[in-house]
Short mmCIF file of C-alpha atoms in Angstrom, two decimals:
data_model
loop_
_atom_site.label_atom_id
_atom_site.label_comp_id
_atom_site.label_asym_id
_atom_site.label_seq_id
_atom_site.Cartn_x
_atom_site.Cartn_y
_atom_site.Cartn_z
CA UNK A 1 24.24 -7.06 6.73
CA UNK A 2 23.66 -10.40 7.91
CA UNK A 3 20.62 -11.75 10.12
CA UNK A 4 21.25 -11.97 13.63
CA UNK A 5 22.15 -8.37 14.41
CA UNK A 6 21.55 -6.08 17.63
CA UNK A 7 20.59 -2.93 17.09
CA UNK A 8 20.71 0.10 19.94
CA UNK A 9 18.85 2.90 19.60
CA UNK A 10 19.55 5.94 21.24
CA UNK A 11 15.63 6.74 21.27
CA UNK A 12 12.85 4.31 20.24
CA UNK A 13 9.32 5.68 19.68
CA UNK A 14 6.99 3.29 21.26
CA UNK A 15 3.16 3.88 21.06
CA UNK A 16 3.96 7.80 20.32
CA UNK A 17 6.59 7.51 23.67
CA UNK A 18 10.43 8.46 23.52
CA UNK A 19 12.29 5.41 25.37
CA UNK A 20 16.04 6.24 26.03
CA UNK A 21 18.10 3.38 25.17
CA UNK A 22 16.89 0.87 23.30
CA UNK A 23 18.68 -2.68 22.23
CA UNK A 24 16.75 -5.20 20.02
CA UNK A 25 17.83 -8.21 18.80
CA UNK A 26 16.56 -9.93 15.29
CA UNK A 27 16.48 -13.48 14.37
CA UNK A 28 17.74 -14.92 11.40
CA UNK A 29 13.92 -15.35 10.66
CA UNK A 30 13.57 -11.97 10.67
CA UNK A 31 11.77 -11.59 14.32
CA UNK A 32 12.67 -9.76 17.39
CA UNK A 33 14.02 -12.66 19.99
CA UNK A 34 15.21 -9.58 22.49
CA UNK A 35 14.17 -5.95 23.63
CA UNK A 36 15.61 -4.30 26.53
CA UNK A 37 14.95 -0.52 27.44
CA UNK A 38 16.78 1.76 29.21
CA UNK A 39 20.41 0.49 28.57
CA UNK A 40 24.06 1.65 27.32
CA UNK A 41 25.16 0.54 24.01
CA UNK A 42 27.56 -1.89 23.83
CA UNK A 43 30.60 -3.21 21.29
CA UNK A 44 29.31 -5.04 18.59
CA UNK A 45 25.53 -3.25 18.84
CA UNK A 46 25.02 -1.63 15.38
CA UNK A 47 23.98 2.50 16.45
CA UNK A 48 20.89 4.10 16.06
CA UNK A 49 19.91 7.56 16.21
CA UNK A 50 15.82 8.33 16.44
CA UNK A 51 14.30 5.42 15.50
CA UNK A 52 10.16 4.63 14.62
CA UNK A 53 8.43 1.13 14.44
CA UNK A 54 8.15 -0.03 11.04
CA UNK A 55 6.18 1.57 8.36
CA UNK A 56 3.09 -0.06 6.39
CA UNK A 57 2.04 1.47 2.70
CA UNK A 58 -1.19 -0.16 3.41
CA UNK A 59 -2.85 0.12 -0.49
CA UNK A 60 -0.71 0.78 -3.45
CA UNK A 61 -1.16 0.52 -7.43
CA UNK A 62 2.43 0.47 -8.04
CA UNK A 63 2.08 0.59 -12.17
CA UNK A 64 0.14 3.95 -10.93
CA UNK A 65 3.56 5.53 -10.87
CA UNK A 66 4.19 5.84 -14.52
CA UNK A 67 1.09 8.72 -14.45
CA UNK A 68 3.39 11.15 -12.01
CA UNK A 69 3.59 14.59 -12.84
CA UNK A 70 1.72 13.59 -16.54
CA UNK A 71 -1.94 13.95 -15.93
CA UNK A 72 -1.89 17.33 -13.54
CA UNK A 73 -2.68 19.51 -15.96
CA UNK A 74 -5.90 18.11 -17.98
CA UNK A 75 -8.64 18.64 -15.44
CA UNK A 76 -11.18 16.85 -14.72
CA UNK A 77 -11.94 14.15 -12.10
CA UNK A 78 -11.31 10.82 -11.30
CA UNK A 79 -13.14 9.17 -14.18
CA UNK A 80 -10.88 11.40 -16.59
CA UNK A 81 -7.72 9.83 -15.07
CA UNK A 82 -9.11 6.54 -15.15
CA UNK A 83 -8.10 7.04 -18.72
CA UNK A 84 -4.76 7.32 -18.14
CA UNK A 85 -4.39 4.54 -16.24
CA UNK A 86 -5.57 2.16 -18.23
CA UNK A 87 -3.44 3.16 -21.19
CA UNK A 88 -0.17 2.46 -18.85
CA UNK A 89 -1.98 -0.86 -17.69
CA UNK A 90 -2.35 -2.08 -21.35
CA UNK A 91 1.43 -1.14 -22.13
CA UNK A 92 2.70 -3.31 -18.77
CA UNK A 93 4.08 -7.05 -19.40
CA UNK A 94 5.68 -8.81 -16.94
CA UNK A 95 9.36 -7.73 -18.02
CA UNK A 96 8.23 -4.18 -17.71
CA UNK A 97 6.27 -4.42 -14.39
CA UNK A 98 9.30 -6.22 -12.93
CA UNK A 99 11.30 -3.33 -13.54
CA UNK A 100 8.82 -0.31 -12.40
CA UNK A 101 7.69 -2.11 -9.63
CA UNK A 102 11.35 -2.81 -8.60
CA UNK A 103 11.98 0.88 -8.83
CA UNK A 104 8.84 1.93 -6.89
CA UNK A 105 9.14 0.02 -3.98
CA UNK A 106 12.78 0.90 -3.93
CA UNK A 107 11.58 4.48 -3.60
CA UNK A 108 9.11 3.37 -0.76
CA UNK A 109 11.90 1.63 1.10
CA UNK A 110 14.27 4.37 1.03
CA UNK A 111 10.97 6.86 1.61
CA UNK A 112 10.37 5.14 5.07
CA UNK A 113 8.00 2.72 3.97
CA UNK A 114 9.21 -1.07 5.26
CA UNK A 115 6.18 -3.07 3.84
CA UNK A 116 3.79 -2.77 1.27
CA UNK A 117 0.11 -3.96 0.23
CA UNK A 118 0.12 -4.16 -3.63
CA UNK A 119 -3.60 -3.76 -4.93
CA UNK A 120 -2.47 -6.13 -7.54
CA UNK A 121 -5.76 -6.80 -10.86
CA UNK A 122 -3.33 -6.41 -13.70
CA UNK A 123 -3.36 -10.55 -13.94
CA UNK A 124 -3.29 -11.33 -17.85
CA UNK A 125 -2.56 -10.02 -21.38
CA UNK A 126 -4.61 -7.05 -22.78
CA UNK A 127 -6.85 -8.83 -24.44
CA UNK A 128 -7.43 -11.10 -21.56
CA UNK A 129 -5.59 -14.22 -22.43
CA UNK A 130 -3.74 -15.66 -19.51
CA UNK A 131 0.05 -15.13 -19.95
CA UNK A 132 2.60 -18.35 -20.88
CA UNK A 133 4.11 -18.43 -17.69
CA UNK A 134 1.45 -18.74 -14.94
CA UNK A 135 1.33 -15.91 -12.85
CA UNK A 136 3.76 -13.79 -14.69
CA UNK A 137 3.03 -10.68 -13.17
CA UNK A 138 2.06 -11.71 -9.80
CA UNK A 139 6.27 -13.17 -9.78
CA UNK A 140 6.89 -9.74 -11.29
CA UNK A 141 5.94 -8.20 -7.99
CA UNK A 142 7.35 -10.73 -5.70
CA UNK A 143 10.35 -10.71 -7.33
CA UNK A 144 11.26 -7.19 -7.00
CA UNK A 145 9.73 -7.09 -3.15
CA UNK A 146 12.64 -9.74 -2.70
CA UNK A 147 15.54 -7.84 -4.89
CA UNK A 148 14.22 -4.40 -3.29
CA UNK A 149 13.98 -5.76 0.53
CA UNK A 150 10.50 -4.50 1.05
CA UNK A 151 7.91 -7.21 2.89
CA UNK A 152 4.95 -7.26 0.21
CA UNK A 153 1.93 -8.63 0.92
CA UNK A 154 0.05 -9.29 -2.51
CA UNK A 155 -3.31 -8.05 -2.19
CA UNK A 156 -4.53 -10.47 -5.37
CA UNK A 157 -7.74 -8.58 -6.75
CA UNK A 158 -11.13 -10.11 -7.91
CA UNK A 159 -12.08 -7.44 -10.54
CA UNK A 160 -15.56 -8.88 -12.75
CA UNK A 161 -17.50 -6.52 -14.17
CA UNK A 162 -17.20 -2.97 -15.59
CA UNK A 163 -20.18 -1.40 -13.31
CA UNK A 164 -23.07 -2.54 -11.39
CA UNK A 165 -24.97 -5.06 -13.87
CA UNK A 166 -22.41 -3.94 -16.77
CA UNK A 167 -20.16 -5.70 -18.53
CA UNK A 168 -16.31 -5.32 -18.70
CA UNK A 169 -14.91 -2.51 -21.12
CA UNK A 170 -11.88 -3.93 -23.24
CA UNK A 171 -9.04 -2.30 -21.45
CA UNK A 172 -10.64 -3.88 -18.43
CA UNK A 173 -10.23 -7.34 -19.72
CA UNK A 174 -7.05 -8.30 -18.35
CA UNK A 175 -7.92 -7.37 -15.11
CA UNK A 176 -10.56 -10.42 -15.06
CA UNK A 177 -10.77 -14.00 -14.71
CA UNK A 178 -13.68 -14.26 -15.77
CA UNK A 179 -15.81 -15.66 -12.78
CA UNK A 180 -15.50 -15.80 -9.24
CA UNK A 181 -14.88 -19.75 -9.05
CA UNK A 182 -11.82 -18.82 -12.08
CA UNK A 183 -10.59 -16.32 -9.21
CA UNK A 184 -10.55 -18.74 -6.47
CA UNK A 185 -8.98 -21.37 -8.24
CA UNK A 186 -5.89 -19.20 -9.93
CA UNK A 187 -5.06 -17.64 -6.33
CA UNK A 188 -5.11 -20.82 -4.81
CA UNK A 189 -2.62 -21.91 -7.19
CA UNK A 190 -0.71 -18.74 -6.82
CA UNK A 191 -0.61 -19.27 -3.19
CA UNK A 192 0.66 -23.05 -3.87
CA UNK A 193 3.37 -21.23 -5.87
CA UNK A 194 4.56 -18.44 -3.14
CA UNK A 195 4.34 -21.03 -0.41
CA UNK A 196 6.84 -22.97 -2.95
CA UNK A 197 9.26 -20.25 -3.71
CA UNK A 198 9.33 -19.41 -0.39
CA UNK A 199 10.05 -23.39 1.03
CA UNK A 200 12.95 -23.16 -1.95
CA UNK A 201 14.38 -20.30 0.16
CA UNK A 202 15.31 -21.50 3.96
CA UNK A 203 17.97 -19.08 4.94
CA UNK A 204 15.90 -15.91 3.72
CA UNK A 205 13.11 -14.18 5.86
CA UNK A 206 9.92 -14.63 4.70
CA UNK A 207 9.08 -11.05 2.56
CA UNK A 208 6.18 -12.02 0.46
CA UNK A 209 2.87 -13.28 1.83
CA UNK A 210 -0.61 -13.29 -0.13
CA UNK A 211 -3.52 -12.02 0.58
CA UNK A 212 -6.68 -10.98 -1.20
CA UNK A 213 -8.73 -8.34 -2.21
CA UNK A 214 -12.29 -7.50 -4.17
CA UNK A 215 -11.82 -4.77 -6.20
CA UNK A 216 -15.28 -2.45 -5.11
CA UNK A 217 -18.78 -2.82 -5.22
CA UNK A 218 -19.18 -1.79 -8.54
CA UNK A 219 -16.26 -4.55 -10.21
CA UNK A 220 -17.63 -7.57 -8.45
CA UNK A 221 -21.08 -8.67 -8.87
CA UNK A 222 -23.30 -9.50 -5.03
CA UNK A 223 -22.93 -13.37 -6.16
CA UNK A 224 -19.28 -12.92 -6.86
CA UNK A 225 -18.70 -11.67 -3.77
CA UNK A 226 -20.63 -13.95 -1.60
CA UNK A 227 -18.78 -17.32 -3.46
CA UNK A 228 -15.37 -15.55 -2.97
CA UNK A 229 -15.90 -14.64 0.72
CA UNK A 230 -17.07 -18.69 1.23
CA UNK A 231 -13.87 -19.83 -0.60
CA UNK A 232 -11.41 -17.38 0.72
CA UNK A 233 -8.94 -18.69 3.93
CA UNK A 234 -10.06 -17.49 7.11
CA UNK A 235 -6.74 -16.33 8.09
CA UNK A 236 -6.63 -14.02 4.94
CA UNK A 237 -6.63 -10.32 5.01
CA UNK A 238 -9.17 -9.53 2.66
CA UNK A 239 -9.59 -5.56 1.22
CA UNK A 240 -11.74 -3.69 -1.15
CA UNK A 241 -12.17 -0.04 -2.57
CA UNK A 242 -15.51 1.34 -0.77
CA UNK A 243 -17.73 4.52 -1.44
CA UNK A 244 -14.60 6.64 -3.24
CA UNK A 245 -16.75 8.44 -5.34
CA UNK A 246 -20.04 9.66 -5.11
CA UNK A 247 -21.11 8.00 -8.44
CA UNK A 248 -19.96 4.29 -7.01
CA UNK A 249 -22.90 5.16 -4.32
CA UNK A 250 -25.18 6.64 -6.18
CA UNK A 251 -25.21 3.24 -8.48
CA UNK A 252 -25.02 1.05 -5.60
CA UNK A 253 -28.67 2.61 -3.90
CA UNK A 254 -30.02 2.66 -7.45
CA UNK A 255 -29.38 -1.45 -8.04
CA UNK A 256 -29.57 -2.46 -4.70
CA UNK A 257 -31.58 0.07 -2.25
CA UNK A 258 -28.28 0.26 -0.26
CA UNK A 259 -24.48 2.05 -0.14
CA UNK A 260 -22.18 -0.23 -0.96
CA UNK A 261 -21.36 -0.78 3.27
CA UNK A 262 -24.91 -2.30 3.23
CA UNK A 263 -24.39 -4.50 0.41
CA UNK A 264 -21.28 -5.98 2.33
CA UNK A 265 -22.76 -5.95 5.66
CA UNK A 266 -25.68 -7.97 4.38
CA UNK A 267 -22.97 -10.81 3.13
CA UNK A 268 -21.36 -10.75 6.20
CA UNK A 269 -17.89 -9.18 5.14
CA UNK A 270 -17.95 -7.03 7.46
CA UNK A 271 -15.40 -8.24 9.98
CA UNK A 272 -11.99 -7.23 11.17
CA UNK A 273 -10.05 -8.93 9.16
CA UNK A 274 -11.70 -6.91 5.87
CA UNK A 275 -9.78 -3.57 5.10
CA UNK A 276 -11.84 -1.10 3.34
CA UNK A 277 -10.23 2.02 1.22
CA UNK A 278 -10.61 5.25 0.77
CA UNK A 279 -14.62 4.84 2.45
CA UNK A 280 -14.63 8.94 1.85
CA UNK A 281 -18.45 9.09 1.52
CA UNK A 282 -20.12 7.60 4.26
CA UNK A 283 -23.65 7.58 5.68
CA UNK A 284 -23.45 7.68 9.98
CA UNK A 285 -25.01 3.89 9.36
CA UNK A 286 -21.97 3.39 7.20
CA UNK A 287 -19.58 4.47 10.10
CA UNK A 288 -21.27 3.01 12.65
CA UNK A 289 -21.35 -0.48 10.99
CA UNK A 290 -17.48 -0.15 10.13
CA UNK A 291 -16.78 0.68 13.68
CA UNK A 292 -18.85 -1.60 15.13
CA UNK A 293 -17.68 -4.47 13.72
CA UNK A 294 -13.66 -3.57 13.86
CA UNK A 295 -13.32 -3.32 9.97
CA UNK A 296 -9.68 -1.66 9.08
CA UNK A 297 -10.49 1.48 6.89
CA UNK A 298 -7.50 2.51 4.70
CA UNK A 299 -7.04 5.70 3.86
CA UNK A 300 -4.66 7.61 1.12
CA UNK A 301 -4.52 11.51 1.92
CA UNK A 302 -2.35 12.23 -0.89
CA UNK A 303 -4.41 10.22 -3.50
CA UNK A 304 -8.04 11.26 -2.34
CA UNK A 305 -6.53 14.69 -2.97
CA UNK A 306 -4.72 14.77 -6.20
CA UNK A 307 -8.03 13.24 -7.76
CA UNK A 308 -10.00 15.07 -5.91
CA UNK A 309 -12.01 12.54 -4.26
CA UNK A 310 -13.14 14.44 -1.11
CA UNK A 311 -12.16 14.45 2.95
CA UNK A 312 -13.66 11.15 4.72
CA UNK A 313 -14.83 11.03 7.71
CA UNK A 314 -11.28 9.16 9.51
CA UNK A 315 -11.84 10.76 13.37
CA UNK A 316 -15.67 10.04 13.19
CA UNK A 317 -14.64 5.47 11.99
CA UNK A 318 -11.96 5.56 14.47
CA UNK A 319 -14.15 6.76 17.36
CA UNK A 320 -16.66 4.05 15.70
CA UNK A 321 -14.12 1.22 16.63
CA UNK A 322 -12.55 1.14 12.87
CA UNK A 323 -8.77 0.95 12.86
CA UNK A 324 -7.47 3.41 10.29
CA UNK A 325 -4.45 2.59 8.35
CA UNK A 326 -2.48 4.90 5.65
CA UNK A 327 -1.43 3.81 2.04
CA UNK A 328 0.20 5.72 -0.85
CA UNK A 329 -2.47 4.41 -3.43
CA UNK A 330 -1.42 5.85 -7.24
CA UNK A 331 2.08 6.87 -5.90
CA UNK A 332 2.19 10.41 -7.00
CA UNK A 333 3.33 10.95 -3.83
CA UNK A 334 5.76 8.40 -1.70
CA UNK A 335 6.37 9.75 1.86
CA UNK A 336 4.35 8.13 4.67
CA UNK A 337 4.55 11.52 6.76
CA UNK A 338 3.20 13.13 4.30
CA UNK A 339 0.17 10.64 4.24
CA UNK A 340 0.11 10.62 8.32
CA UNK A 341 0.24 14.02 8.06
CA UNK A 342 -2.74 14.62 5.53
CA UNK A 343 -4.84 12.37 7.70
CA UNK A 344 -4.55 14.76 10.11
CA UNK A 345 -4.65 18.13 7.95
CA UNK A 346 -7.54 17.13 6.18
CA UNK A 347 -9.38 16.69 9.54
CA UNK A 348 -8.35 20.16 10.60
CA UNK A 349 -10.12 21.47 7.19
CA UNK A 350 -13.12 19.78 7.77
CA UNK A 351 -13.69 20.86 11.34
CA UNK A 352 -11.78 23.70 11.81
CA UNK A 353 -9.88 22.26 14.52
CA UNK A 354 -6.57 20.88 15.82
CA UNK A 355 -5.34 18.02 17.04
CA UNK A 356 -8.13 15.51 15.24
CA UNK A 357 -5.39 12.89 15.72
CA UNK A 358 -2.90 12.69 18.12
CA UNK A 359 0.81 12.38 17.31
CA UNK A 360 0.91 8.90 18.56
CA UNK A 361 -2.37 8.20 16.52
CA UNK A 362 -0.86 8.93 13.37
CA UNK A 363 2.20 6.94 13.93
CA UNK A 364 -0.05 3.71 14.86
CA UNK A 365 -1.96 4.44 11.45
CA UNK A 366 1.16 4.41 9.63
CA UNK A 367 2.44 1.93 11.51
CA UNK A 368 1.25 -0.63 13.66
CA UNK A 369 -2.40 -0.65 12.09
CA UNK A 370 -0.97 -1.02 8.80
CA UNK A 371 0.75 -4.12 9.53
CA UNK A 372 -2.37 -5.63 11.29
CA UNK A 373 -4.41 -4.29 8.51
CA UNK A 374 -1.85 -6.34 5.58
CA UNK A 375 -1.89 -9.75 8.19
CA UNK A 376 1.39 -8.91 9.42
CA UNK A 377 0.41 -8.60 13.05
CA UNK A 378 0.36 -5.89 15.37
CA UNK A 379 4.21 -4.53 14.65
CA UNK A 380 5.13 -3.27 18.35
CA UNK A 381 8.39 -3.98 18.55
CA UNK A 382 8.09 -6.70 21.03
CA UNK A 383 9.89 -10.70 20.45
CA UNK A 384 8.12 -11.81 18.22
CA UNK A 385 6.94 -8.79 16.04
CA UNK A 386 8.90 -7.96 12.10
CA UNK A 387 12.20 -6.92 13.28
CA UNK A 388 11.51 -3.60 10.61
CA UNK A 389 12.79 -0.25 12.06
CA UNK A 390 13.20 3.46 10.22
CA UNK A 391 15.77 5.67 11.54
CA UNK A 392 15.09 9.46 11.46
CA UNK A 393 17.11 11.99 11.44
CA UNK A 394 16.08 14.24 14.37
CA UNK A 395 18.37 17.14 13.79
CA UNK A 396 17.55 17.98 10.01
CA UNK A 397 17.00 21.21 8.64
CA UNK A 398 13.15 20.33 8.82
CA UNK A 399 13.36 18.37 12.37
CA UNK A 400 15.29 20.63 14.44
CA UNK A 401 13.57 21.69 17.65
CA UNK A 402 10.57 19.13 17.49
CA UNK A 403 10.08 17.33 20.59
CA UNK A 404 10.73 13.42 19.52
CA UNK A 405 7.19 12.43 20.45
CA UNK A 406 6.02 15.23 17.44
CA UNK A 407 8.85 14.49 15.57
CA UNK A 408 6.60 12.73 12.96
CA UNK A 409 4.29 16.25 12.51
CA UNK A 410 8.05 17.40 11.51
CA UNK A 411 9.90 14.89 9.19
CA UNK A 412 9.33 14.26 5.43
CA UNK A 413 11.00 10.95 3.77
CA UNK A 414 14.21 13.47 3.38
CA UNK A 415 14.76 12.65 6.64
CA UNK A 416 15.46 9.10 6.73
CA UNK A 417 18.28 7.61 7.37
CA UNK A 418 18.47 3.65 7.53
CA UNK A 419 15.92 1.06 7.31
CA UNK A 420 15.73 -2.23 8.36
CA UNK A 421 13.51 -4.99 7.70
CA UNK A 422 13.40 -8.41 9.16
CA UNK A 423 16.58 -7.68 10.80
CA UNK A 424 18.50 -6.83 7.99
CA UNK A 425 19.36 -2.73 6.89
CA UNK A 426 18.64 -2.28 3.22
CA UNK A 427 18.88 1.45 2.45
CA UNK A 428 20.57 4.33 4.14
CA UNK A 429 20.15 7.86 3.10
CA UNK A 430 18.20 7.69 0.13
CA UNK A 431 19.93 4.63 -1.33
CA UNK A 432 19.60 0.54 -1.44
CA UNK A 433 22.24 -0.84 0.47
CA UNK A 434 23.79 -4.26 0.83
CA UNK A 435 22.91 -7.25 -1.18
CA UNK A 436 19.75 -5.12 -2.60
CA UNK A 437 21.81 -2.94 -4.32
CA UNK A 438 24.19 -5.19 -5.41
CA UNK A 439 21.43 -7.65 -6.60
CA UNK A 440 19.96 -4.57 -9.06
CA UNK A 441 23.78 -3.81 -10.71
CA UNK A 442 23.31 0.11 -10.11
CA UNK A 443 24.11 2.49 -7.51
CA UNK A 444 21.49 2.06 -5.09
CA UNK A 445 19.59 4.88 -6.33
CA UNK A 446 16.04 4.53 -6.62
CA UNK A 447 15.94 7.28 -9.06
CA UNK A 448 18.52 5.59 -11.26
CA UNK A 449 15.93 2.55 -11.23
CA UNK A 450 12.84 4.83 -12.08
CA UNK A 451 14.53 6.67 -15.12
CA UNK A 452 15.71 2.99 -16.37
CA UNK A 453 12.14 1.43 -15.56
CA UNK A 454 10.51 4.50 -17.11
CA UNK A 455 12.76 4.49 -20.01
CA UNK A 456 11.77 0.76 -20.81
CA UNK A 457 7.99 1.12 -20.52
CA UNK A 458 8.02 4.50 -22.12
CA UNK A 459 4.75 5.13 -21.59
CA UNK A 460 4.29 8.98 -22.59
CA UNK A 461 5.27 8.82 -26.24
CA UNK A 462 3.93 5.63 -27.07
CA UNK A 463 0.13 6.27 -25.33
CA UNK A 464 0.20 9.82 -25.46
CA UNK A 465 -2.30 11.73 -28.02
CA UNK A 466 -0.02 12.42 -31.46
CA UNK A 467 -1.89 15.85 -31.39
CA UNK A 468 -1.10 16.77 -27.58
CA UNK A 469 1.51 15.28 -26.13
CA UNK A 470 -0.97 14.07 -23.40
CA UNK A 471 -3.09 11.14 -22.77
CA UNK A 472 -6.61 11.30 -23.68
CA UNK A 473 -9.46 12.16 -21.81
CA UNK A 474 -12.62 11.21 -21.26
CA UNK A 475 -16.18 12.29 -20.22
CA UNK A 476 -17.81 10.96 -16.59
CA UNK A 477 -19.87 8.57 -16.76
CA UNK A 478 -23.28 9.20 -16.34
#
C-alpha cells in the first residue's frame, strides 16, 4: 500500500468518543495532512470498520520472549527468573536477535501494537568485548522495526554495575560499557548512525528514532547518573526501571537514606520527559514527587504479574499529575487490551472497586500517553500526528453487544483486523501484509517467524539443565 492514502472510518474512537464518519488523509511522510468528521465515504477512500488511535508498547525486552511458557513452572520470584534470562541473553548475537526480534514485533504489530519502546542493554559480546561491526545489535533491532513496519523507538540502556556499590556479575558484562562517559560517547555515535541510515532512506517514513534509558537505581551508580543526565539531549525521552521490587528499595534506603525516587529527585531527573517503569512500591512522597513534576510512569500489568512483582499504586500517580503509559515488558503476553485491561483489574483488586480507570483512560494509556511517553508526540489523530490506526473488529464473538466507547473492556488482539502505520497498512487479520511480508519471504505469519527465530536460537536445549530439562535456578539475593 503506497503512502498517500485516505482512509474512512465508519467509527473513529477519539479521546474514548465514537465519531461517525471519519476520513483521514496520510502523507507520504507518514503524517496526517487531513481529518474530517462526520462525512460519507467516497470512491477511492480505503474502508474502515471500528477504528482506535494508534497503539504504544511503551517498555519491552524483546529477547524476553524466548522464556514464554518455559519458566512457569519452577517457582520462585523475580530474582529466580533473572536466571533465565540471562542464559537467553548470553546465547543472542546479532544474527539471532535480528531474527527473534523480527518475529516479536511482528506479533506486536499484528497484536494491535503500532510502535514500540525496546529496553535495549544487550550492547556487546558475552564476555563484554564490543562486537566487529559497531552497533551490531542495536541495527539488529532497527532492522527488523523497518522489515516488520513497527515505529521503534530504541530505548539505548546505561546498565554499570551489578547492585548498589557492587560490581558487575559475568553474564552482566555485555550489558556494560564500562563507564558513563563510554555510554555517552557509543550512543552518540549510534545516533550519528540512525540519523545516517535514515538520510540514506528519503522516500520511507521515518520508523526508528533513539532514545535513552538508565537501567534502575541499582545498575547505575549516583555519579553515573548525574554525568549521563548532563550529556544526554534535551529533546530525549529518557526511562528507567524504578522501585519493582522491594529488595531494589530496601538497598537503595540502606546506601543512600532514600527510595530510589529520592535519589533521582535529588539529581534533578525528575521531569516530564523521564518515564519511569513498573514504580510498584511507592512511598506517598514517591507519588507525590512523580505527579508533581509530570514524570510518565510505565506500567506492565501482565509482567508485574507473571513475576509476581505486586499491584502499584497507577490511580493514586495519575491523580498525582503522572501520565501512565502501558508496555508488554518480558512479552509473555502480547495484547495491549490485555495490559489496558490489567491496569484496570488490578485496581479493582486492590480497592475493591470499579471503574478505577475510565474506558477512555485506558485507551489514552495505551495510546496517546504511550506515544508522548516514547517522544513520539501526543498521537491524537489530528494533521500532524503518526498517521498509525488499529481496526477492530466490533462484531466478534468476544465484541458483540459492547457499546464502541467500552469496546476496549471487550476486545483481545483476536480482534484486530488491519493496522496501519505512518500511512501505510502492514498486517490484516493476524498476518504481515504488503511489502513486510514480502520483505521476510514467508507467509505473513508471525508464528511462522517465531518457530523459525526460535528454532535458530534454540535456546531450551542448549541452556537448559542436562538433568531437568529446565533452566536453572537460583536463590534471592540477600
Amino acid at each position: 500500500m503506497p503512502t498517500g492514502a485516505t482512509y474512512w472510518c465508519e467509527a473513529l474512537l477519539v479521546d474514548g468518543v465514537a465519531v461517525a464518519g471519519v476520513r483521514l488523509s496520510a502523507g507520504i511522510d507518514g503524517r496526517l495532512t487531513d481529518r474530517t468528521d462526520g462525512v460519507p465515504v467516497e470512491p477511492g477512500d480505503i474502508r474502515l470498520g471500528t477504528v482506535l488511535p494508534g497503539l504504544a508498547n511503551a517498555h519491552s525486552h524483546a529477547f524476553h520472549r524466548a522464556l514464554r511458557g518455559r519458566t512457569h513452572d519452577q517457582g520462585g520470584d523475580f530474582w529466580h527468573w533473572r536466571e533465565s534470562m540471562y542464559a537467553v541473553a548470553q546465547a543472542l548475537t546479532p544474527e539471532r536477535y535480528l531474527r527473534l526480534a523480527r518475529a516479536v514485533f511482528a506479533e506486536m504489530l499484528v497484536s494491535g501494537y503500532t510502535a514500540v519502546g525496546e529496553f535495549h542493554y544487550l550492547h556487546h559480546q558475552s564476555g563484554g568485548a564490543p562486537y566487529p561491526q559497531a552497533h551490531a545489535m542495536e541495527l539488529a533491532l532497527a532492522t527488523a522495526a523497518r522489515e516488520v513496519g513497527i515505529r521503534l523507538v530504541l530505548l539505548d540502556t546505561s546498565y554499570l554495575a551489578g547492585g548498589i556499590h557492587t560490581p558487575l556479575r559475568p553474564e552482566q558484562r555485555a550489558f556494560s560499557d564500562g563507564s558513563a562517559a563510554g555510554w555517552l560517547a557509543r550512543w552518540a555515535r549510534l545516533r550519528e548512525t540512525l540519523d545516517a541510515d535514515a538520510a540514506a532512506r528519503p522516500a520511507e517514513p521515518a520508523l526508528v528514532s533513539l532514545g535513552a534509558a538508565l537501567h534502575s537505581v541499582r545498575a547505575v551508580p549516583t555519579e553515573a547518573m548525574r554525568e549521563i543526565l548532563a550529556g544526554l539531549p534535551a529533546d530525549v525521552p529518557l526511562h528507567i526501571h524504578l522501585s519493582e521490587q522491594v529488595q531494589e528499595n530496601a538497598d537503595c534506603l540502606a546506601a543512600y537514606g532514600v527510595t530510589p525516587t529520592g535519589v533521582l529527585d535529588g539529581l534533578g531527573a525528575l521531569t516530564p520527559r523521564l518515564s519511569v517503569v513498573h514504580a510498584t512500591h511507592l512511598s506517598d512522597d514517591d507519588v507525590r514527587l512523580l505527579g508533581t513534576n509530570g514524570v510518565t510512569v510505565s506500567m506492565c500489568p501482565s509482567t508485574e504479574a507473571d513475576l509476581g512483582d505486586g499491584i502499584g499504586p497507577a490511580r493514586a500517580l495519575a491523580d498525582a499529575g503522572s501520565p501512565v503509559a502501558l508496555g508488554s515488558d518480558q512479552n509473555a503476553v502480547i495484547d495491549p487490551f490485555l495490559e489496558l485491561r490489567g491496569l484496570e483489574m488490578g485496581e479493582r483488586l486492590a480497592s475493591g472497586c470499579r471503574g478505577r480507570f475510565t474506558p477512555a483512560e485506558l485507551l489514552q494509556a495505551a495510546g496517546t500517553d504511550g506515544y508522548a511517553a516514547l517522544g513520539l508526540g501526543r498521537a491524537r489523530l489530528v494533521p500532524g500526528d503518526p498517521a498509525d490506526l488499529v481496526e477492530v473488529d466490533a462484531r466478534s464473538i468476544r465484541t458483540i453487544g459492547a457499546r464502541l466507547d467500552q469496546l476496549v473492556l471487550a476486545a483481545t488482539a483476536t480482534d484486530v483486523r488491519r493496522v496501519i502505520v505512518a500511512g501505510r497498512i502492514v498486517a490484516d487479520s493476524g498476518r504481515l501484509v504488503g511489502t513486510a511480508a514480502a520483505a521476510l519471504a514467508l507467509d505473513g505469519s508471525p508464528a511462522a517467524l517465531l518457530g523459525d527465530a526460535l528454532d535458530a536460537l534454540d535456546p531450551f536445549d542448549a541452556l537448559s539443565s542436562p538433568d531437568t530439562g529446565s533452566f536453572p535456578a537460583a536463590p534471592s539475593p540477600a
